[in-house]
Amino acid sequence: MQSVREGPLSLSVVGDCRVNRAELWTTGLSAVRLGRWADLTRWAGSYWAVARHGDRLFVAGDLAGVRGLFAARTPQGVVWGSLASRVAAVIGSGPDLELLAARTVAGPDHWPSRSLYQGVQLIPGGRGLLLEGDRWTTVDVTALHGPTTLAGGAARVGHALREATEGCVSGHTQVGADLSGGLDSSTLALLAAERRPVKAVTYGGPLASREDTAFARRVAQTAAIEHHVCEGGPDTWHFSTRPPAATDEPTLSAAIAGLDAAYLAPVAGMGAHLTGHGGDVVLESSSAAFVDLVVQGEKKEAKAQVTAWARLRDQAPRLLWRQVQEAADLGRGGTVLRAADDLERARFSKAPSLWTWCGPGPAARWLTPHGRSVVAQLLRESAAAWPDPKPGEWDDWAALRLNGAAARQQITLIEPLGVHPVFPFLDNAVVRACLSIPAHERRRPGKYKPLLGLALPDLPRWLTGRRSKGSFGPVLLSGIRAHRPQLQQLIATSPLVQAGLVEGAEVAADLHRTAGGGAAAPWASLQQFLTASMWLNDLPAQRSVLGEAA
């Protein structure tokens, strides 16, 4: 933490902020004096900025939301904090089961300013909280460069990523690093190895991707990195071990506590542990880029890209192109309203192959009639609040905030193991450099993360040319099979079921279908529901601790 004060002006930065004290005195206090709040988020790193000018108070976390920020109104005024659960403890509120059900069905991006606690507002990444007396507003602090092209912005991305990695490893004689074999973790391991000795860890074994493990070994050999490969086993399967700590909100990582404990053991006690988390989001974009092109009038280019995408996957371009046109024509408001109507009338359709503004997944079939009505109403409120954003920009920020929230919970889960994760791809400077290149520029037909090779041309071609990546699907499936009775009980006692929002028998049927290896089983939705239920079960004990702390 660094703080400066001059008369009625004060400024503190808390976390990883790569700014010197002289700049805080000059640039920082000048920005506070002039109310240029976005300038306080321009320094590289991931941190909170807290500034005061008389009775004006400004607070912001990082752009990705790894440094969380939450607020609520009380009779005595506004209370804010870095954890939603602690703010909730102050006002005596509980979990918002209706919103949790809606997020499980439709995803979290439709309610970017709501936390999972009643009455507690989330200040999302890219926004700051401004308090002036009794007034409370949020301020846009995104302050992106550009926009620029892929080629035009690549050098800035490379510089920012190198500086972010250097900032994470400086001050340590040796650092840890995830090394999954994918582009993101491999890149950070190679960059870090240029500066410090690196000890890398990989989850291997019979259920892991052999190709991933082979790539990880090659990266380690290339940079003379000390490399440890975990061989897995039943103790590392999903749901085999309870999480070591209660998180602020549900997270998929809660299901892999045993896996984390096993493969991270060799890097316990180090000052920093590099992860590639967030690289997928900032380096490339989703197929929202196709809709983005149509909205910008680049219909011919959009159609060519959709056709190329379809042919690579042996799909019919005409149907996919119709989906893209429909998303562009309806916009977000129209698409979300239609999804709400379909949900309320129990009209379930197969999820589209390409990106959509709102596509309720398989979990929609689990909702009771009451649950469908509740979620439909929440979707209508969302459509009214954000009717017409730009597709690529909306999806970029939604995905970034989702990754930031996951990183925030990951810190809670693995710090008890003596591991201190850092996320260079979610550094403010890296985020700004990447997202200043529009979604349709960062995505190129037939190329995987083209920005990375342009930004860091010295990376090995055999690495940047990789086009595939394994998954943890076999580990998840093994865990579900091994712990099916306990998971069935978890479903039956879930507060979402007890509240009449979800039909437990429907979820249990999909649990059995998944355990049996059914091709159409909704693995992802099931894991999300199970981890949400685990989180709800941990809340009573968590509230007792947080109540005393508050």
Coordinates of C-alpha atoms in Angstrom, one line a residue:
M1 CA 0.0 0.0 0.0
Q2 CA 1.2 3.5 -0.8
S3 CA -0.5 6.7 0.3
V4 CA 0.0 10.5 -0.2
R5 CA -1.9 13.4 1.3
E6 CA -1.9 17.2 0.7
G7 CA -4.4 19.3 2.5
P8 CA -7.9 18.1 1.5
L9 CA -6.5 15.7 -1.1
S10 CA -5.5 12.1 -0.4
L11 CA -4.8 9.1 -2.5
S12 CA -4.0 5.4 -1.6
V13 CA -3.2 2.5 -3.9
V14 CA -3.6 -1.0 -2.4
G15 CA -2.4 -4.1 -4.1
D16 CA 0.0 -4.6 -7.0
C17 CA 0.4 -1.0 -8.4
R18 CA 3.6 -0.3 -10.3
V19 CA 3.8 3.4 -9.6
N20 CA 6.5 5.4 -7.7
R21 CA 5.7 7.7 -4.9
A22 CA 6.7 10.8 -6.9
E23 CA 4.1 10.1 -9.5
L24 CA 1.5 9.6 -6.8
W25 CA 2.3 13.1 -5.5
T26 CA 2.2 14.7 -8.9
T27 CA 0.0 12.9 -11.5
G28 CA -2.1 11.2 -8.8
L29 CA -3.0 14.1 -6.6
S30 CA -3.5 16.3 -9.7
A31 CA -6.1 13.8 -11.0
V32 CA -7.8 13.8 -7.6
R33 CA -7.9 17.6 -7.6
L34 CA -9.5 17.7 -11.1
G35 CA -11.8 14.7 -10.6
R36 CA -10.1 12.8 -13.4
W37 CA -10.9 9.5 -11.8
A38 CA -10.0 7.2 -14.7
D39 CA -6.4 8.5 -14.5
L40 CA -6.1 6.8 -11.1
T41 CA -6.6 3.4 -12.8
R42 CA -4.0 4.0 -15.6
W43 CA -1.0 2.6 -13.8
A44 CA 0.1 -0.9 -14.5
G45 CA -0.9 -3.6 -12.1
S46 CA -4.0 -4.9 -10.3
Y47 CA -5.0 -2.7 -7.3
W48 CA -7.6 -0.6 -5.6
A49 CA -7.4 3.2 -5.8
V50 CA -9.0 5.2 -2.9
A51 CA -9.1 9.0 -3.3
R52 CA -10.6 11.8 -1.3
H53 CA -11.1 15.5 -2.2
G54 CA -13.0 17.1 0.7
D55 CA -16.3 15.3 1.0
R56 CA -15.8 13.5 -2.3
L57 CA -14.6 9.9 -2.1
F58 CA -13.7 7.8 -5.1
V59 CA -12.9 4.1 -5.0
A60 CA -12.1 1.7 -7.9
G61 CA -10.7 -1.8 -8.3
D62 CA -8.9 -3.1 -11.3
L63 CA -10.5 -3.4 -14.8
A64 CA -11.0 -7.1 -14.6
G65 CA -12.5 -7.1 -11.1
V66 CA -9.9 -9.3 -9.4
R67 CA -9.8 -6.5 -6.8
G68 CA -13.5 -6.6 -6.0
L69 CA -15.6 -3.7 -5.0
F70 CA -19.1 -3.8 -3.5
A71 CA -21.5 -1.3 -1.9
A72 CA -24.8 -1.1 -0.1
R73 CA -27.0 1.6 1.5
T74 CA -27.7 1.7 5.2
P75 CA -29.6 4.2 7.3
Q76 CA -26.3 5.7 8.3
G77 CA -25.0 6.0 4.7
V78 CA -23.2 4.0 2.1
V79 CA -21.0 1.1 3.2
W80 CA -18.4 -0.4 0.7
G81 CA -15.8 -3.1 0.8
S82 CA -13.8 -5.6 -1.2
L83 CA -16.0 -8.6 -0.3
A84 CA -19.7 -8.8 -1.0
S85 CA -20.1 -11.2 2.0
R86 CA -18.7 -8.6 4.4
V87 CA -20.9 -5.8 3.1
A88 CA -23.8 -8.2 3.4
A89 CA -22.9 -9.0 7.0
V90 CA -23.0 -5.3 7.8
I91 CA -26.6 -4.9 6.4
G92 CA -27.7 -8.3 7.6
S93 CA -28.6 -9.6 4.1
G94 CA -28.6 -13.1 2.8
P95 CA -28.0 -14.8 -0.6
D96 CA -30.2 -13.8 -3.6
L97 CA -31.5 -17.2 -4.6
E98 CA -33.5 -15.9 -7.5
L99 CA -30.5 -14.2 -9.0
L100 CA -28.4 -17.3 -8.5
A101 CA -31.0 -19.4 -10.3
A102 CA -31.0 -16.9 -13.1
R103 CA -27.3 -16.8 -13.4
T104 CA -27.2 -20.6 -13.5
V105 CA -29.6 -20.7 -16.3
A106 CA -28.6 -17.7 -18.4
G107 CA -25.1 -16.7 -17.3
P108 CA -23.9 -13.9 -15.0
D109 CA -23.3 -11.3 -17.7
H110 CA -27.0 -10.1 -17.8
W111 CA -26.7 -8.4 -14.3
P112 CA -23.2 -6.8 -14.3
S113 CA -24.0 -4.5 -11.3
R114 CA -25.7 -7.0 -9.0
S115 CA -23.9 -9.2 -6.4
L116 CA -25.4 -12.5 -5.2
Y117 CA -26.4 -10.9 -1.8
Q118 CA -29.6 -9.0 -1.5
G119 CA -29.1 -5.3 -1.3
V120 CA -25.4 -5.4 -2.2
Q121 CA -24.4 -3.8 -5.4
L122 CA -21.3 -4.9 -7.4
I123 CA -19.2 -2.1 -8.8
P124 CA -18.1 -4.0 -12.0
G125 CA -14.6 -3.8 -13.5
G126 CA -14.3 -0.7 -15.6
R127 CA -16.5 1.3 -13.2
G128 CA -15.6 3.3 -10.0
L129 CA -17.6 4.3 -7.0
L130 CA -18.0 8.0 -6.4
L131 CA -19.5 9.2 -3.1
E132 CA -20.5 12.9 -2.7
G133 CA -22.2 13.4 0.6
D134 CA -25.2 11.1 0.5
R135 CA -25.1 10.7 -3.3
W136 CA -23.7 7.5 -4.8
T137 CA -22.9 7.1 -8.5
T138 CA -20.6 4.9 -10.6
V139 CA -18.1 6.3 -13.0
D140 CA -16.7 4.9 -16.2
V141 CA -12.9 4.3 -15.9
T142 CA -12.3 2.0 -18.8
A143 CA -10.2 4.7 -20.7
L144 CA -9.2 2.4 -23.5
H145 CA -6.6 3.4 -26.1
G146 CA -7.4 3.4 -29.8
P147 CA -9.3 1.7 -31.3
T148 CA -6.5 0.2 -33.3
T149 CA -5.9 -2.7 -35.6
L150 CA -4.4 -6.1 -34.7
A151 CA -1.0 -5.1 -36.3
G152 CA -1.1 -1.6 -34.9
G153 CA -1.8 -2.6 -31.3
A154 CA 0.4 -5.8 -31.1
A155 CA 3.6 -4.0 -30.0
R156 CA 1.7 -2.3 -27.1
V157 CA 0.3 -5.7 -26.0
G158 CA 3.8 -7.3 -26.1
H159 CA 5.3 -4.5 -24.1
A160 CA 2.5 -4.5 -21.5
L161 CA 2.6 -8.3 -21.1
R162 CA 6.4 -8.3 -20.6
E163 CA 6.1 -5.5 -18.0
A164 CA 3.3 -7.3 -16.2
T165 CA 5.3 -10.5 -16.0
E166 CA 8.4 -8.6 -14.8
G167 CA 6.3 -6.8 -12.2
C168 CA 5.0 -10.1 -10.8
V169 CA 8.4 -11.8 -10.6
S170 CA 10.6 -8.9 -9.4
G171 CA 11.4 -9.1 -5.8
H172 CA 11.5 -12.9 -5.7
T173 CA 14.5 -15.2 -6.2
Q174 CA 12.4 -17.9 -7.7
V175 CA 8.7 -18.0 -8.8
G176 CA 6.1 -20.7 -9.4
A177 CA 4.1 -21.1 -12.6
D178 CA 1.2 -23.1 -14.0
L179 CA 2.3 -24.9 -17.1
S180 CA -0.7 -26.5 -18.7
G181 CA 0.9 -26.8 -22.1
G182 CA -1.5 -24.2 -23.5
L183 CA -0.4 -20.9 -25.1
D184 CA -1.1 -18.6 -22.2
S185 CA 0.6 -20.4 -19.3
S186 CA 3.5 -21.4 -21.6
T187 CA 4.0 -17.8 -22.6
L188 CA 4.2 -16.5 -19.1
A189 CA 6.5 -19.3 -18.0
L190 CA 8.9 -18.5 -20.9
L191 CA 8.8 -14.7 -20.1
A192 CA 9.4 -15.3 -16.4
A193 CA 12.3 -17.7 -17.1
E194 CA 14.1 -14.8 -18.9
R195 CA 14.2 -13.0 -15.5
R196 CA 14.1 -15.5 -12.7
P197 CA 14.4 -19.2 -12.0
V198 CA 11.0 -20.8 -12.5
K199 CA 9.4 -23.9 -10.9
A200 CA 6.5 -25.0 -13.0
V201 CA 3.7 -27.4 -12.2
T202 CA 1.5 -29.4 -14.5
Y203 CA -1.5 -31.7 -13.9
G204 CA -0.8 -34.9 -15.8
G205 CA -1.6 -38.5 -15.3
P206 CA -3.9 -40.8 -17.3
L207 CA -7.0 -38.5 -17.3
A208 CA -5.1 -35.4 -18.5
S209 CA -4.4 -34.6 -22.2
R210 CA -1.2 -36.3 -23.3
E211 CA -0.6 -33.6 -25.9
D212 CA -0.9 -30.9 -23.2
T213 CA 1.6 -32.6 -21.0
A214 CA 4.0 -33.1 -23.9
F215 CA 3.8 -29.4 -24.8
A216 CA 4.4 -28.5 -21.1
R217 CA 7.5 -30.7 -21.0
R218 CA 8.8 -29.1 -24.2
V219 CA 8.4 -25.6 -22.9
A220 CA 10.1 -26.5 -19.6
Q221 CA 13.1 -28.1 -21.5
T222 CA 13.3 -25.1 -23.8
A223 CA 13.8 -22.6 -21.0
A224 CA 15.5 -24.9 -18.5
I225 CA 12.6 -24.7 -16.1
E226 CA 12.3 -27.0 -13.1
H227 CA 9.2 -29.0 -13.9
H228 CA 6.9 -31.1 -11.7
V229 CA 4.1 -33.2 -13.2
C230 CA 1.3 -34.4 -10.9
E231 CA 0.2 -37.9 -11.8
G232 CA -3.4 -37.4 -10.6
G233 CA -5.5 -40.1 -9.0
P234 CA -8.9 -40.4 -7.3
D235 CA -8.0 -37.7 -4.7
T236 CA -7.6 -35.2 -7.5
W237 CA -11.0 -35.9 -9.2
H238 CA -13.8 -33.3 -9.0
F239 CA -15.7 -33.2 -5.7
S240 CA -13.1 -35.4 -3.9
T241 CA -12.1 -32.8 -1.3
R242 CA -13.9 -30.0 0.4
P243 CA -12.6 -26.5 -0.4
P244 CA -10.1 -25.2 2.2
A245 CA -12.0 -21.9 2.6
A246 CA -15.4 -20.4 1.9
T247 CA -15.4 -18.1 -1.1
D248 CA -17.3 -14.8 -1.6
E249 CA -19.5 -16.3 -4.3
P250 CA -19.8 -19.7 -6.1
T251 CA -16.9 -20.8 -8.2
L252 CA -16.2 -23.9 -10.3
S253 CA -12.8 -24.1 -8.7
A254 CA -14.4 -25.2 -5.5
A255 CA -15.0 -28.6 -7.0
I256 CA -11.2 -29.2 -7.7
A257 CA -9.8 -28.5 -4.2
G258 CA -8.1 -32.0 -4.3
L259 CA -6.6 -31.4 -7.7
D260 CA -5.2 -28.0 -6.6
A261 CA -3.7 -29.3 -3.4
A262 CA -1.9 -32.1 -5.3
Y263 CA -0.4 -30.4 -8.3
L264 CA 0.4 -27.1 -6.5
A265 CA 2.3 -28.7 -3.6
P266 CA 5.7 -28.2 -5.2
V267 CA 5.3 -24.4 -5.4
A268 CA 3.9 -23.8 -1.9
G269 CA 5.8 -21.0 -0.1
M270 CA 6.9 -19.0 -3.1
G271 CA 6.2 -15.3 -3.2
A272 CA 4.4 -15.4 -6.5
H273 CA 2.8 -18.1 -8.7
L274 CA 2.1 -17.2 -12.4
T275 CA -1.1 -18.3 -14.0
G276 CA -2.4 -17.9 -17.6
H277 CA -5.9 -17.1 -16.4
G278 CA -7.6 -14.5 -18.6
G279 CA -5.4 -15.0 -21.6
D280 CA -8.3 -16.5 -23.6
V281 CA -10.4 -13.4 -23.1
V282 CA -7.9 -10.6 -23.8
L283 CA -6.0 -12.2 -26.6
E284 CA -8.9 -13.3 -28.7
S285 CA -12.7 -12.7 -28.8
S286 CA -15.7 -15.0 -29.2
S287 CA -17.9 -15.3 -32.2
A288 CA -19.6 -12.1 -31.0
A289 CA -17.1 -10.6 -33.4
F290 CA -19.2 -11.8 -36.4
V291 CA -22.2 -9.9 -35.1
D292 CA -20.0 -7.0 -34.4
L293 CA -19.0 -6.8 -38.1
V294 CA -22.6 -6.9 -39.2
V295 CA -23.6 -4.1 -36.8
Q296 CA -20.7 -2.0 -38.2
G297 CA -21.8 -2.5 -41.8
E298 CA -19.2 -5.0 -42.7
K299 CA -21.7 -7.6 -43.8
K300 CA -19.7 -9.1 -46.6
E301 CA -16.7 -9.7 -44.4
A302 CA -18.9 -11.1 -41.6
K303 CA -20.4 -13.6 -44.0
A304 CA -17.0 -14.7 -45.3
Q305 CA -15.8 -15.3 -41.7
V306 CA -18.9 -17.2 -40.7
T307 CA -18.6 -19.4 -43.8
A308 CA -14.9 -20.1 -43.1
W309 CA -15.7 -20.9 -39.4
A310 CA -18.5 -23.3 -40.5
R311 CA -16.3 -25.1 -43.0
L312 CA -13.6 -25.7 -40.5
R313 CA -16.2 -27.5 -38.3
D314 CA -18.1 -29.2 -41.0
Q315 CA -21.3 -27.2 -40.3
A316 CA -23.8 -25.6 -42.6
P317 CA -22.9 -21.9 -43.1
R318 CA -26.5 -20.8 -44.0
L319 CA -28.0 -21.7 -40.6
L320 CA -25.1 -20.0 -38.7
W321 CA -25.3 -16.9 -40.9
R322 CA -29.0 -16.7 -40.1
Q323 CA -28.2 -16.7 -36.4
V324 CA -25.6 -13.9 -36.8
Q325 CA -28.1 -11.7 -38.8
E326 CA -30.8 -12.4 -36.3
A327 CA -28.6 -11.4 -33.3
A328 CA -27.6 -8.1 -35.2
D329 CA -31.2 -7.3 -36.1
L330 CA -32.8 -8.0 -32.7
G331 CA -30.0 -6.5 -30.7
R332 CA -29.5 -7.3 -27.0
G333 CA -32.9 -5.9 -25.8
G334 CA -34.9 -7.8 -28.3
T335 CA -33.0 -11.1 -27.9
V336 CA -33.2 -11.1 -24.1
L337 CA -36.9 -10.3 -24.2
R338 CA -37.6 -13.1 -26.6
A339 CA -35.6 -15.5 -24.3
A340 CA -37.6 -14.4 -21.3
D341 CA -40.9 -15.1 -23.1
D342 CA -39.7 -18.5 -24.3
L343 CA -38.5 -19.4 -20.9
E344 CA -41.8 -18.4 -19.2
R345 CA -43.7 -20.4 -21.8
A346 CA -41.4 -23.4 -21.3
R347 CA -40.3 -23.2 -25.0
F348 CA -36.8 -24.7 -24.9
S349 CA -34.7 -24.7 -28.0
K350 CA -31.3 -26.1 -28.7
A351 CA -28.6 -23.6 -27.9
P352 CA -27.3 -21.9 -31.0
S353 CA -23.9 -23.0 -32.5
L354 CA -22.7 -19.4 -32.5
W355 CA -22.7 -16.5 -30.0
T356 CA -26.0 -15.1 -29.0
W357 CA -27.0 -12.2 -26.7
C358 CA -28.9 -14.6 -24.5
G359 CA -29.2 -18.4 -24.8
P360 CA -30.6 -20.1 -21.7
G361 CA -28.7 -23.4 -21.5
P362 CA -29.8 -26.9 -20.4
A363 CA -30.4 -25.8 -16.8
A364 CA -33.5 -23.9 -18.0
R365 CA -35.3 -27.3 -18.1
W366 CA -34.6 -27.7 -14.4
L367 CA -36.6 -24.6 -13.4
T368 CA -40.0 -25.0 -11.8
P369 CA -42.9 -22.9 -13.3
H370 CA -42.2 -20.5 -10.5
G371 CA -38.5 -20.5 -11.2
R372 CA -39.2 -19.8 -14.9
S373 CA -41.4 -16.8 -14.0
V374 CA -38.8 -15.4 -11.7
V375 CA -35.9 -15.8 -14.1
A376 CA -38.0 -14.4 -17.0
Q377 CA -38.7 -11.2 -15.0
L378 CA -35.1 -10.8 -14.2
L379 CA -34.2 -11.1 -17.8
R380 CA -36.8 -8.4 -18.7
E381 CA -35.3 -6.1 -16.2
S382 CA -31.9 -6.7 -17.7
A383 CA -33.2 -6.0 -21.3
A384 CA -34.6 -2.7 -20.1
A385 CA -31.3 -1.7 -18.3
W386 CA -28.9 -2.5 -21.2
P387 CA -31.0 -2.6 -24.4
D388 CA -28.5 -1.8 -27.2
P389 CA -24.8 -2.2 -26.4
K390 CA -22.2 -3.1 -29.1
P391 CA -21.9 -6.9 -29.4
G392 CA -18.1 -7.3 -29.3
E393 CA -17.6 -4.7 -26.6
W394 CA -20.4 -6.2 -24.4
D395 CA -19.0 -9.7 -24.7
D396 CA -15.4 -8.7 -24.2
W397 CA -16.2 -7.0 -20.9
A398 CA -18.7 -9.7 -19.8
A399 CA -16.0 -12.4 -20.3
L400 CA -13.3 -10.2 -18.7
R401 CA -15.4 -9.7 -15.6
L402 CA -16.3 -13.4 -15.4
N403 CA -12.6 -14.2 -15.4
G404 CA -11.8 -11.6 -12.9
A405 CA -14.4 -12.9 -10.5
A406 CA -13.1 -16.5 -11.0
A407 CA -9.5 -15.2 -10.2
R408 CA -10.8 -13.4 -7.1
Q409 CA -12.3 -16.7 -5.8
Q410 CA -9.2 -18.7 -6.8
I411 CA -7.0 -16.5 -4.6
T412 CA -9.3 -17.4 -1.6
L413 CA -9.0 -21.1 -2.4
I414 CA -5.3 -21.6 -3.0
E415 CA -3.7 -19.1 -0.6
P416 CA -4.4 -21.5 2.3
L417 CA -2.1 -23.9 0.4
G418 CA 0.7 -21.4 0.6
V419 CA 0.4 -20.4 -3.1
H420 CA 0.1 -16.8 -4.1
P421 CA -1.4 -16.5 -7.6
V422 CA -0.8 -13.6 -9.9
F423 CA -2.5 -12.9 -13.2
P424 CA -0.4 -11.0 -15.7
F425 CA -3.1 -11.3 -18.5
L426 CA -5.5 -9.4 -16.1
D427 CA -3.1 -6.6 -15.4
N428 CA -4.7 -3.2 -16.1
A429 CA -2.1 -2.3 -18.8
V430 CA -2.5 -5.6 -20.6
V431 CA -6.3 -5.4 -20.5
R432 CA -6.3 -1.9 -22.0
A433 CA -3.8 -2.8 -24.7
C434 CA -5.7 -5.9 -25.7
L435 CA -9.3 -4.5 -25.6
S436 CA -8.2 -1.4 -27.5
I437 CA -8.1 -3.8 -30.4
P438 CA -11.8 -4.4 -31.3
A439 CA -13.2 -7.9 -31.0
H440 CA -13.5 -8.4 -34.8
E441 CA -9.8 -7.5 -35.1
R442 CA -8.6 -9.9 -32.5
R443 CA -10.4 -12.8 -34.1
R444 CA -9.2 -14.1 -37.5
P445 CA -10.5 -17.1 -39.5
G446 CA -8.3 -20.2 -39.2
K447 CA -6.0 -18.6 -36.7
Y448 CA -5.8 -19.2 -33.0
K449 CA -4.9 -16.2 -30.8
P450 CA -3.1 -14.4 -33.7
L451 CA -2.4 -11.4 -31.4
L452 CA 0.0 -13.4 -29.3
G453 CA 2.4 -14.2 -32.1
L454 CA 2.4 -10.6 -33.3
A455 CA 2.8 -9.2 -29.8
L456 CA 5.7 -11.5 -28.9
P457 CA 7.4 -12.6 -32.2
D458 CA 10.3 -14.2 -30.3
L459 CA 8.0 -17.0 -29.0
P460 CA 8.7 -20.4 -30.5
R461 CA 6.7 -21.0 -33.7
W462 CA 5.9 -24.6 -32.5
L463 CA 4.1 -23.0 -29.6
T464 CA 2.2 -20.1 -31.2
G465 CA 1.2 -22.4 -34.0
R466 CA -0.6 -24.8 -31.7
R467 CA -4.4 -25.0 -32.5
S468 CA -5.7 -27.4 -29.8
K469 CA -6.1 -27.7 -26.1
G470 CA -7.2 -30.5 -23.8
S471 CA -9.9 -30.3 -21.1
F472 CA -10.6 -31.6 -17.6
G473 CA -13.7 -33.3 -18.8
P474 CA -12.5 -36.8 -17.9
V475 CA -11.5 -35.7 -14.4
L476 CA -14.9 -34.1 -13.9
L477 CA -16.7 -37.2 -15.2
S478 CA -14.6 -39.5 -12.9
G479 CA -15.4 -37.3 -9.9
I480 CA -19.2 -37.4 -10.7
R481 CA -19.2 -41.1 -11.0
A482 CA -17.2 -41.7 -7.8
H483 CA -19.2 -39.3 -5.7
R484 CA -22.7 -39.7 -7.2
P485 CA -24.5 -40.6 -3.9
Q486 CA -23.2 -37.5 -2.1
L487 CA -23.9 -35.3 -5.1
Q488 CA -27.5 -36.6 -5.3
Q489 CA -27.9 -35.7 -1.7
L490 CA -26.4 -32.2 -2.4
I491 CA -29.1 -31.7 -5.1
A492 CA -31.9 -32.8 -2.9
T493 CA -31.0 -30.5 -0.1
S494 CA -30.0 -27.5 -2.3
P495 CA -31.6 -24.2 -1.2
L496 CA -32.4 -23.6 -4.8
V497 CA -34.6 -26.8 -4.7
Q498 CA -36.0 -26.0 -1.3
A499 CA -37.0 -22.5 -2.4
G500 CA -39.1 -24.0 -5.2
L501 CA -37.0 -22.5 -8.0
V502 CA -35.4 -25.7 -9.3
E503 CA -36.9 -29.2 -9.7
G504 CA -34.4 -31.5 -7.9
A505 CA -35.6 -34.6 -9.7
E506 CA -34.7 -33.0 -13.1
V507 CA -31.2 -32.2 -11.9
A508 CA -30.7 -35.6 -10.5
A509 CA -31.7 -37.2 -13.8
D510 CA -29.0 -35.2 -15.6
L511 CA -26.5 -36.2 -12.9
H512 CA -27.2 -39.9 -13.6
R513 CA -27.1 -39.2 -17.4
T514 CA -23.7 -37.6 -17.0
A515 CA -22.4 -40.4 -14.8
G516 CA -23.5 -42.8 -17.4
G517 CA -21.5 -41.0 -20.1
G518 CA -24.5 -39.7 -22.0
A519 CA -23.4 -37.7 -25.0
A520 CA -26.0 -35.0 -24.5
A521 CA -25.6 -34.7 -20.7
P522 CA -25.1 -31.0 -19.6
W523 CA -21.8 -31.4 -17.8
A524 CA -21.0 -27.6 -17.6
S525 CA -24.5 -26.7 -16.2
L526 CA -24.4 -29.5 -13.8
Q527 CA -21.0 -28.5 -12.4
Q528 CA -22.3 -24.9 -12.0
F529 CA -25.4 -26.0 -10.1
L530 CA -23.4 -28.3 -7.8
T531 CA -20.8 -25.7 -6.9
A532 CA -23.6 -23.1 -6.3
S533 CA -25.2 -25.6 -3.9
M534 CA -21.9 -26.2 -2.2
W535 CA -21.4 -22.5 -1.7
L536 CA -24.9 -22.0 -0.3
N537 CA -24.3 -24.9 2.2
D538 CA -21.1 -23.1 3.4
L539 CA -22.9 -19.8 4.0
P540 CA -24.1 -20.3 7.6
A541 CA -20.6 -20.8 9.0
Q542 CA -19.3 -18.0 6.8
R543 CA -21.9 -15.5 8.0
S544 CA -21.0 -16.2 11.6
V545 CA -17.3 -15.4 11.0
L546 CA -18.0 -12.4 8.8
G547 CA -20.5 -11.0 11.2
E548 CA -17.9 -10.9 14.0
A549 CA -15.4 -9.3 11.6
A550 CA -17.8 -6.7 10.4

